[in-house]
GROMACS .gro file of C-alpha atoms in nm:
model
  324
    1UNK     CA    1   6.254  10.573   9.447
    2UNK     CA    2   5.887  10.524   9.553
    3UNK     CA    3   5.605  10.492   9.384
    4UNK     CA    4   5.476  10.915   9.435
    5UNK     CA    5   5.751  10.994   9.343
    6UNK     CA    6   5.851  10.789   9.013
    7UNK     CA    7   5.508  10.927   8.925
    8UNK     CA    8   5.589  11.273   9.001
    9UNK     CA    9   5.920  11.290   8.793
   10UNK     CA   10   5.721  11.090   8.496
   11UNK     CA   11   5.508  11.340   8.482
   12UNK     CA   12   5.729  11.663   8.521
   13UNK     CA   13   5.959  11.493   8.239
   14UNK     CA   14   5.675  11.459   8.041
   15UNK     CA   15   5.527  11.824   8.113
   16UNK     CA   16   5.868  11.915   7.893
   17UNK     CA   17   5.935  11.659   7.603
   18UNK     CA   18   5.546  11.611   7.504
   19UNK     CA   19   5.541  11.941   7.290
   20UNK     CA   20   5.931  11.872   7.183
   21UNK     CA   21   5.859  11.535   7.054
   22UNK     CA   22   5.512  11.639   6.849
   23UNK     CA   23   5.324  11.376   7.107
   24UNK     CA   24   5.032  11.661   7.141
   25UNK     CA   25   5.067  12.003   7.037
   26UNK     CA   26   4.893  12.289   6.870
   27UNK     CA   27   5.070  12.518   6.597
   28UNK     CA   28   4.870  12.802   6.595
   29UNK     CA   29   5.108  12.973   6.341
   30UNK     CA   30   5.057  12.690   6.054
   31UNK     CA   31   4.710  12.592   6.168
   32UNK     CA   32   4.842  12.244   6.244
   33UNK     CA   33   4.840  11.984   6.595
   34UNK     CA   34   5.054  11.737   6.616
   35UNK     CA   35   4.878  11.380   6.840
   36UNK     CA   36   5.136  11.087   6.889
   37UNK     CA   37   5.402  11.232   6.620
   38UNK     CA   38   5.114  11.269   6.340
   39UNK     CA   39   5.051  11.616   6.185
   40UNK     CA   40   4.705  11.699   6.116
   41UNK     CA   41   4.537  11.997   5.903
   42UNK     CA   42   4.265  12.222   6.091
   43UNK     CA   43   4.058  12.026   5.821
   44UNK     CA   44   4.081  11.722   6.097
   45UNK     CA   45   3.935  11.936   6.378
   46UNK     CA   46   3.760  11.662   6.468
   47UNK     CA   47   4.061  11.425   6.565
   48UNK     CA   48   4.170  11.755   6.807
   49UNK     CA   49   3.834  11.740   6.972
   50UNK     CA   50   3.864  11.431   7.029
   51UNK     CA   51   4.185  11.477   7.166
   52UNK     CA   52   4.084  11.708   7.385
   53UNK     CA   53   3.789  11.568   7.505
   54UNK     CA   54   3.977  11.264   7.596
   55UNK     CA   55   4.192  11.497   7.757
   56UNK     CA   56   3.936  11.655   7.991
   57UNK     CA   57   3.786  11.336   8.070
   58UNK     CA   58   4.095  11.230   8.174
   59UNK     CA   59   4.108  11.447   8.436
   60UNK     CA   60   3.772  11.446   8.559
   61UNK     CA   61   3.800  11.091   8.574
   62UNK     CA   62   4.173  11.075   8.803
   63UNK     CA   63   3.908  11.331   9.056
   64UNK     CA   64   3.637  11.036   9.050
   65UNK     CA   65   3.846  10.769   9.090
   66UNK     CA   66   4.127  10.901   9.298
   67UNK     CA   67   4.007  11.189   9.477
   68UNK     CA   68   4.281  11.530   9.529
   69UNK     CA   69   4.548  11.239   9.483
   70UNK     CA   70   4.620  11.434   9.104
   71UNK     CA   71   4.817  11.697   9.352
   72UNK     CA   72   5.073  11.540   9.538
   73UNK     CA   73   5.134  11.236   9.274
   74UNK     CA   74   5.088  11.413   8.889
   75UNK     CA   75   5.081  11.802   8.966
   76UNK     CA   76   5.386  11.920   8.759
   77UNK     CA   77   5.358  12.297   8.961
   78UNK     CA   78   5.307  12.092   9.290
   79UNK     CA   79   5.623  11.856   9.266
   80UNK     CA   80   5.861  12.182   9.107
   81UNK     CA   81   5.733  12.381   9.394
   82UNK     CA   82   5.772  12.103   9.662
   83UNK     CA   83   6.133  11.986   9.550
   84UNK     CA   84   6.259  12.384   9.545
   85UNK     CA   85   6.078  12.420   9.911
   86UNK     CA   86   6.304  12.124  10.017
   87UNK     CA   87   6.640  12.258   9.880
   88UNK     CA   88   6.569  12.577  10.006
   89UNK     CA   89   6.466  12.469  10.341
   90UNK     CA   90   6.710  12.198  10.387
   91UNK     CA   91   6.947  12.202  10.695
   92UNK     CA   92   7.232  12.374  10.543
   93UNK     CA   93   7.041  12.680  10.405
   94UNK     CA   94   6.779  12.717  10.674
   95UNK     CA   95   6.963  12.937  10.905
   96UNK     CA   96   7.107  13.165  10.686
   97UNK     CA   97   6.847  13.366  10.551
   98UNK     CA   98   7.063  13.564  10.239
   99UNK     CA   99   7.201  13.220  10.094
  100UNK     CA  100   6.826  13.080  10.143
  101UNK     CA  101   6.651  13.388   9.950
  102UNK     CA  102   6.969  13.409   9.715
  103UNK     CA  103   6.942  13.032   9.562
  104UNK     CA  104   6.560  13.026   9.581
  105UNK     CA  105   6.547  13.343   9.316
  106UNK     CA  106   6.848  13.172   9.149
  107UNK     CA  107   6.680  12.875   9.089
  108UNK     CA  108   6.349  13.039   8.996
  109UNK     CA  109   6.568  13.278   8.740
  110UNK     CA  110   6.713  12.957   8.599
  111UNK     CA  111   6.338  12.760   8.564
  112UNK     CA  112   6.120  13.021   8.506
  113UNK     CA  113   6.238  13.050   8.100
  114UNK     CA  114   6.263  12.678   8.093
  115UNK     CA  115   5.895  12.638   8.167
  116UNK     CA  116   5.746  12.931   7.956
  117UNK     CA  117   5.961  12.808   7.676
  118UNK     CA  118   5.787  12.422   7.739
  119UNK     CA  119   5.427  12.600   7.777
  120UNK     CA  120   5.444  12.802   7.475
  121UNK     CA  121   5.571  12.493   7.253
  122UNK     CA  122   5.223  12.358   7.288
  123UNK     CA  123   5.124  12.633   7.116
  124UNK     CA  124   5.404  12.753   6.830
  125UNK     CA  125   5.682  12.566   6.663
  126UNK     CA  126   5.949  12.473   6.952
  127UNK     CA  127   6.186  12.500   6.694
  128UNK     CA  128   6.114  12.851   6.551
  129UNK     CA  129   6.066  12.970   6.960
  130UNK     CA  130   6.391  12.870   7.023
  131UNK     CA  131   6.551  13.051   6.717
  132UNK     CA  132   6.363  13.414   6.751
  133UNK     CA  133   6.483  13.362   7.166
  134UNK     CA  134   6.820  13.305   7.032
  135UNK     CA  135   6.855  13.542   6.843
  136UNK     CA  136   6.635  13.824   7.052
  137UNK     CA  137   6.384  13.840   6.770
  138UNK     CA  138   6.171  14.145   6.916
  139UNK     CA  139   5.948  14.164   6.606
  140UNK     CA  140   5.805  13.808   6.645
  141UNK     CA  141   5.470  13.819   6.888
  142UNK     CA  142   5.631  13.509   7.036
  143UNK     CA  143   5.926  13.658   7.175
  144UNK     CA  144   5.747  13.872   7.392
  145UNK     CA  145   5.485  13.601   7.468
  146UNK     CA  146   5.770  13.453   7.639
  147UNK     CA  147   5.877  13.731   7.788
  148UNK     CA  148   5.583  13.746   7.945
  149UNK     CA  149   5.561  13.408   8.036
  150UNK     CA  150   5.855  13.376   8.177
  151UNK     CA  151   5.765  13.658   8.463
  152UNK     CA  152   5.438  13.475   8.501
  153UNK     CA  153   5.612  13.171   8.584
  154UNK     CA  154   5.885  13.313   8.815
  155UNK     CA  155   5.659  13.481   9.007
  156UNK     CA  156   5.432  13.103   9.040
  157UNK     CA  157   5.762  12.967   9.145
  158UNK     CA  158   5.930  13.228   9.348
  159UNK     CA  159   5.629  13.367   9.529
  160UNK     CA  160   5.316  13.202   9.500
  161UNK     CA  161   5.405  12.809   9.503
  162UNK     CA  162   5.140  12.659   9.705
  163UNK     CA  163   4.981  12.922   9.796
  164UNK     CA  164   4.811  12.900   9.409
  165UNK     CA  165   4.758  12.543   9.513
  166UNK     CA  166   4.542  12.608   9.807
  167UNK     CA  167   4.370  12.944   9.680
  168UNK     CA  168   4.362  12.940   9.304
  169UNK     CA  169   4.390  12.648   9.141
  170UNK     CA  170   4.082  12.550   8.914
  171UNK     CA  171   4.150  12.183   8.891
  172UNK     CA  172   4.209  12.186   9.251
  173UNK     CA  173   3.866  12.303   9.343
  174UNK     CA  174   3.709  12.080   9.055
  175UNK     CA  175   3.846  11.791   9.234
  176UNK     CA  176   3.722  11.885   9.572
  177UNK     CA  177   3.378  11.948   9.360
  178UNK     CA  178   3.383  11.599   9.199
  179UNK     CA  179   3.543  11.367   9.417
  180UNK     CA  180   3.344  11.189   9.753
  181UNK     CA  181   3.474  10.977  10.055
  182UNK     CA  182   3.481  10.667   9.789
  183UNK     CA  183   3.755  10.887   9.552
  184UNK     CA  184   3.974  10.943   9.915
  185UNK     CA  185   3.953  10.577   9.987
  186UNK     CA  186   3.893  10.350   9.722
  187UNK     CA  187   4.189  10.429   9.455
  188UNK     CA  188   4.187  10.172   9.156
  189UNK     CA  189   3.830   9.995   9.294
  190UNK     CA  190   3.653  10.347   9.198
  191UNK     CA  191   3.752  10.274   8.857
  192UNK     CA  192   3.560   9.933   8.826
  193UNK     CA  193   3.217  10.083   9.051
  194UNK     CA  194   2.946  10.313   9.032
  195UNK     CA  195   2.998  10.644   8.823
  196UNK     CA  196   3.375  10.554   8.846
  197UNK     CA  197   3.292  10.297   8.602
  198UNK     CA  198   3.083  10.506   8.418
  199UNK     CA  199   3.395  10.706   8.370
  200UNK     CA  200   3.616  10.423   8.289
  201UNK     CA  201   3.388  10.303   8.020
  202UNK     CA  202   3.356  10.641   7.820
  203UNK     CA  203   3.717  10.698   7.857
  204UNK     CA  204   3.823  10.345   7.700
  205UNK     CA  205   3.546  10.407   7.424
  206UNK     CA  206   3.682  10.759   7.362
  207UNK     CA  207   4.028  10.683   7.387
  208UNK     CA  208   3.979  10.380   7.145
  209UNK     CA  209   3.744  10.615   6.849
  210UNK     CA  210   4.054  10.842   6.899
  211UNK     CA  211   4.306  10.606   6.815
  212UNK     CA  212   4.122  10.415   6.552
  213UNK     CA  213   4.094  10.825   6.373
  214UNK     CA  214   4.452  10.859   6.420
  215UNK     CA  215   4.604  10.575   6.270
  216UNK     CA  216   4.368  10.567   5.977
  217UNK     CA  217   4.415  10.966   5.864
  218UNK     CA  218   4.466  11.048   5.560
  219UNK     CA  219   4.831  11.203   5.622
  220UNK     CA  220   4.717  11.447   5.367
  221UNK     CA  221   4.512  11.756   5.358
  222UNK     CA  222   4.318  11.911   5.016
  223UNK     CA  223   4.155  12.235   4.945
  224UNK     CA  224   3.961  12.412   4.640
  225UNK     CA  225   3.933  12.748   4.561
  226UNK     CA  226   3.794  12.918   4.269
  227UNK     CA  227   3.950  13.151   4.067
  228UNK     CA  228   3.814  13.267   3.727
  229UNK     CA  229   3.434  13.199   3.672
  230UNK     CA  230   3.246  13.242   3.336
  231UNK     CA  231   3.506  13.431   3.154
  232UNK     CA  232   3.365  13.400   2.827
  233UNK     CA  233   3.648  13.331   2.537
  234UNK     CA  234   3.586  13.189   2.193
  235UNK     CA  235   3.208  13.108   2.198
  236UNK     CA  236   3.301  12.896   2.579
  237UNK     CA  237   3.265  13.049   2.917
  238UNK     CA  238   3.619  12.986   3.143
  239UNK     CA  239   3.631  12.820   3.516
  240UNK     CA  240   3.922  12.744   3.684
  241UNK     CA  241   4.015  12.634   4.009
  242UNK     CA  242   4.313  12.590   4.227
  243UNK     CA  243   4.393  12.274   4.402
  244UNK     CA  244   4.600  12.261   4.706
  245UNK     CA  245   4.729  11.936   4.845
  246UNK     CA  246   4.924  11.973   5.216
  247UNK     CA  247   5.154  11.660   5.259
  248UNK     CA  248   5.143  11.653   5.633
  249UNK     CA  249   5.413  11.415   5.673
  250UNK     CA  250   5.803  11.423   5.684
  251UNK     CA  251   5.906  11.300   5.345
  252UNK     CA  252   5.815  11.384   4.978
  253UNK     CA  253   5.500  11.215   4.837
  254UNK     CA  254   5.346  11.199   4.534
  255UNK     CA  255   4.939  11.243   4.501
  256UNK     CA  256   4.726  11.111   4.168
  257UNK     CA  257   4.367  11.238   4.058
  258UNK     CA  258   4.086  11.109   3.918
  259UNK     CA  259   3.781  11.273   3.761
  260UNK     CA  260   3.420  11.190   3.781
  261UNK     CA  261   3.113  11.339   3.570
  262UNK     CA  262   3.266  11.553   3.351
  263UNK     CA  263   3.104  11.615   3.058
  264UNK     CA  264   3.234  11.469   2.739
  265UNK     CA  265   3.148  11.845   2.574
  266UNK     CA  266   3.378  12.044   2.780
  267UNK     CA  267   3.728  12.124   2.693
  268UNK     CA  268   3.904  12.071   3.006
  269UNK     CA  269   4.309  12.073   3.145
  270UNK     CA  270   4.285  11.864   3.446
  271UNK     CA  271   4.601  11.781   3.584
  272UNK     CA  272   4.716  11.382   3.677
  273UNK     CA  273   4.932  11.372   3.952
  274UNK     CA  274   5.124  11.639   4.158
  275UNK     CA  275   5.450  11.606   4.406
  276UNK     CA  276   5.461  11.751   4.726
  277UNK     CA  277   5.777  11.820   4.926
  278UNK     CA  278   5.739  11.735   5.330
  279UNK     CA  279   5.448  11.924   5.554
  280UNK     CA  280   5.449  12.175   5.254
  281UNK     CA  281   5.184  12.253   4.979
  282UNK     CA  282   5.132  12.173   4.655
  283UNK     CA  283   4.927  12.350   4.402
  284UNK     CA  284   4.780  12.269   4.059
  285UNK     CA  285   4.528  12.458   3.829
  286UNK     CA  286   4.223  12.329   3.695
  287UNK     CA  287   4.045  12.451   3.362
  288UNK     CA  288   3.696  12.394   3.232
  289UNK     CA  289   3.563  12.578   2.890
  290UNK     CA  290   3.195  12.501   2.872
  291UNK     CA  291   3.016  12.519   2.550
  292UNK     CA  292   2.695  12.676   2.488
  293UNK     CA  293   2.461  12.382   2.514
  294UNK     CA  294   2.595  12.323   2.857
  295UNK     CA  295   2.516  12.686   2.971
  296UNK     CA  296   2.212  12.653   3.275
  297UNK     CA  297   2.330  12.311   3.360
  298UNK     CA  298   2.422  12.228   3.687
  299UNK     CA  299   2.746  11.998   3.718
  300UNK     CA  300   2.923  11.866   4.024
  301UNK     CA  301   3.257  11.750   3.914
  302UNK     CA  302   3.380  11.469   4.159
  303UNK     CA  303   3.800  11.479   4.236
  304UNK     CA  304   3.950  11.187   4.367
  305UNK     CA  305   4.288  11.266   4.523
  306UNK     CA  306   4.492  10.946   4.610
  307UNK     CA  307   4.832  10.933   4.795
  308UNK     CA  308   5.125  10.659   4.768
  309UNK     CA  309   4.931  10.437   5.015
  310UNK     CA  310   4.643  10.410   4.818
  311UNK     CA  311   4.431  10.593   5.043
  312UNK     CA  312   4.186  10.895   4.916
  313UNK     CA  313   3.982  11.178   4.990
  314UNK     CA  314   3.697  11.324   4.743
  315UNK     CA  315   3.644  11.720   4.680
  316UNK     CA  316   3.334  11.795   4.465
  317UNK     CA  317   3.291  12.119   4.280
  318UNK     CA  318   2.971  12.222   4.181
  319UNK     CA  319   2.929  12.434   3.849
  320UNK     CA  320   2.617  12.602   3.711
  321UNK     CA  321   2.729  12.812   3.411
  322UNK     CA  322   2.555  13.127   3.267
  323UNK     CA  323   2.667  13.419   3.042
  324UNK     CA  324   2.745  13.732   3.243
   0.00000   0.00000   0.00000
């Protein structure tokens, strides 16, 4: 096996298990991505922009430095297309027409599902895709997104091939936009000279921030929201709150908090610690009764929420009570 071609079936293998094995994907349905088998909340939007940016660099960059070369060595459409052009035009099929057209639509009926299911599992739970398929789920939006994808796909496969190449692709005409006579020729070199490097040098310091943000998260996710709000009851007005804590990983874990300025007047029920089952939600109540000489104060109550590891993340609520 050469060296186009170990690339090629690298990257087609990895066009399928990346999604499978959580290494990037985005669950729109639970509001969660997945980057190198960690799950983050929405609340870590920045570690998916980053992600993504890295992403996008990535392939301006492979135009600088290597030209249209992304094509014929990484394209996953380009090597499915050019392997099923080959089998269908190979000696024994390309005198007999019906066999030829027969085993090209075979093979497209076969692939086409395979690939929607892969695309849409960057997108929704692999898992849960696979079920409502299974079991012909028509209700679930997704079912039909595949549908649909599937029929976009065969028809990519089975009729356009590289005709999309040559006519529609948007990366391929970004690469014919960005790359010069250095990107044709030069290969590797164009990664160590002029904007090449340029490229190289934001991509390392990207790819490093990103890295550094994804092995130091949290693993954890919290949330406040209010509930009651100067309820008045027995000469004290009534706050509470609800606090969520998402466990984003894959075992149980057990989160403590800690209080800051409270004042010593209130009567408060302030929970200590909650338990959270895996990539689930856990939710405890908070309860402040303010007295009277506290009424027109502002407060900004300061929650420390720690996990097993010992690392934290602060929530502040801010309270300015007045009788209603």
């Amino acid at each position: 096996m050469n060296k186009r071609m170990l690339a090629q079936v690298t990257i087609l293998v990895l066009f399928f298990i990346v999604p499978l094995l959580d290494i990037f994907r985005i669950d729109l349905t639970h509001l969660h991505f997945y980057v190198l088998t960690k799950s983050f909340s929405f609340n870590d939007g920045y570690i998916l922009l980053l992600t993504i940016l890295v992403l996008v660099f990535a392939f301006v960059s492979i135009s600088q430095w290597f030209g249209r070369q992304f094509c014929g060595w990484m394209c996953p459409h380009n090597t499915f297309s050019g392997y099923l052009t080959k089998i269908t035009h190979s000696k024994t099929l390309r005198d007999n027409a019906g066999l030829r057209n027969a085993i090209d639509i075979g093979l497209s009926l076969i692939f086409s599902p395979i690939i929607a299911f892969s695309m849409i599992a960057y997108f929704y739970n692999p898992k849960d895709l696979f079920k409502e398929i299974m079991t012909l789920d028509t209700n679930a939006w997704s079912f039909w997104a595949y549908i649909l994808t599937t029929v976009f796909f065969f028809i990519m496969v089975n009729r356009l091939r590289h005709k999309f190449c040559r006519s529609a692709c948007p990366y391929g005409m970004l690469q014919m936009i960005l790359s010069d006579k250095n990107s044709r020729t030069g290969g590797v070199k164009n990664m160590f000279r002029g904007a090449g490097l340029v490229l190289t040098i934001l991509m390392t310091v990207m790819t490093s921030i990103l890295l550094f943000a994804i092995f130091t998260s949290t693993g954890f996710a919290v949330s406040i929201g209010k509930d009651l709000q100067g309820i008045p009851a027995e000469n004290r007005l009534i706050y509470t709150y609800n606090l969520q804590v998402e466990n984003l990983k894959d075992k149980p874990a057990t989160f403590k908090f800690k209080y800051k300025n409270v004042p010593e007047s209130w009567d408060v029920s302030l929970p200590s610690e909650v338990k959270a089952e895996p990539n689930s939600v856990a939710m405890v109540n908070l309860l402040f009764r303010i007295d009277e000489e506290s009424l027109g104060k502002n407060s900004t109550i300061t929650i420390v929420i720690i996990n097993e590891d010992g690392k934290k993340i602060e929530r502040e609520i801010s309270i300015f009570p007045i009788k209603k």
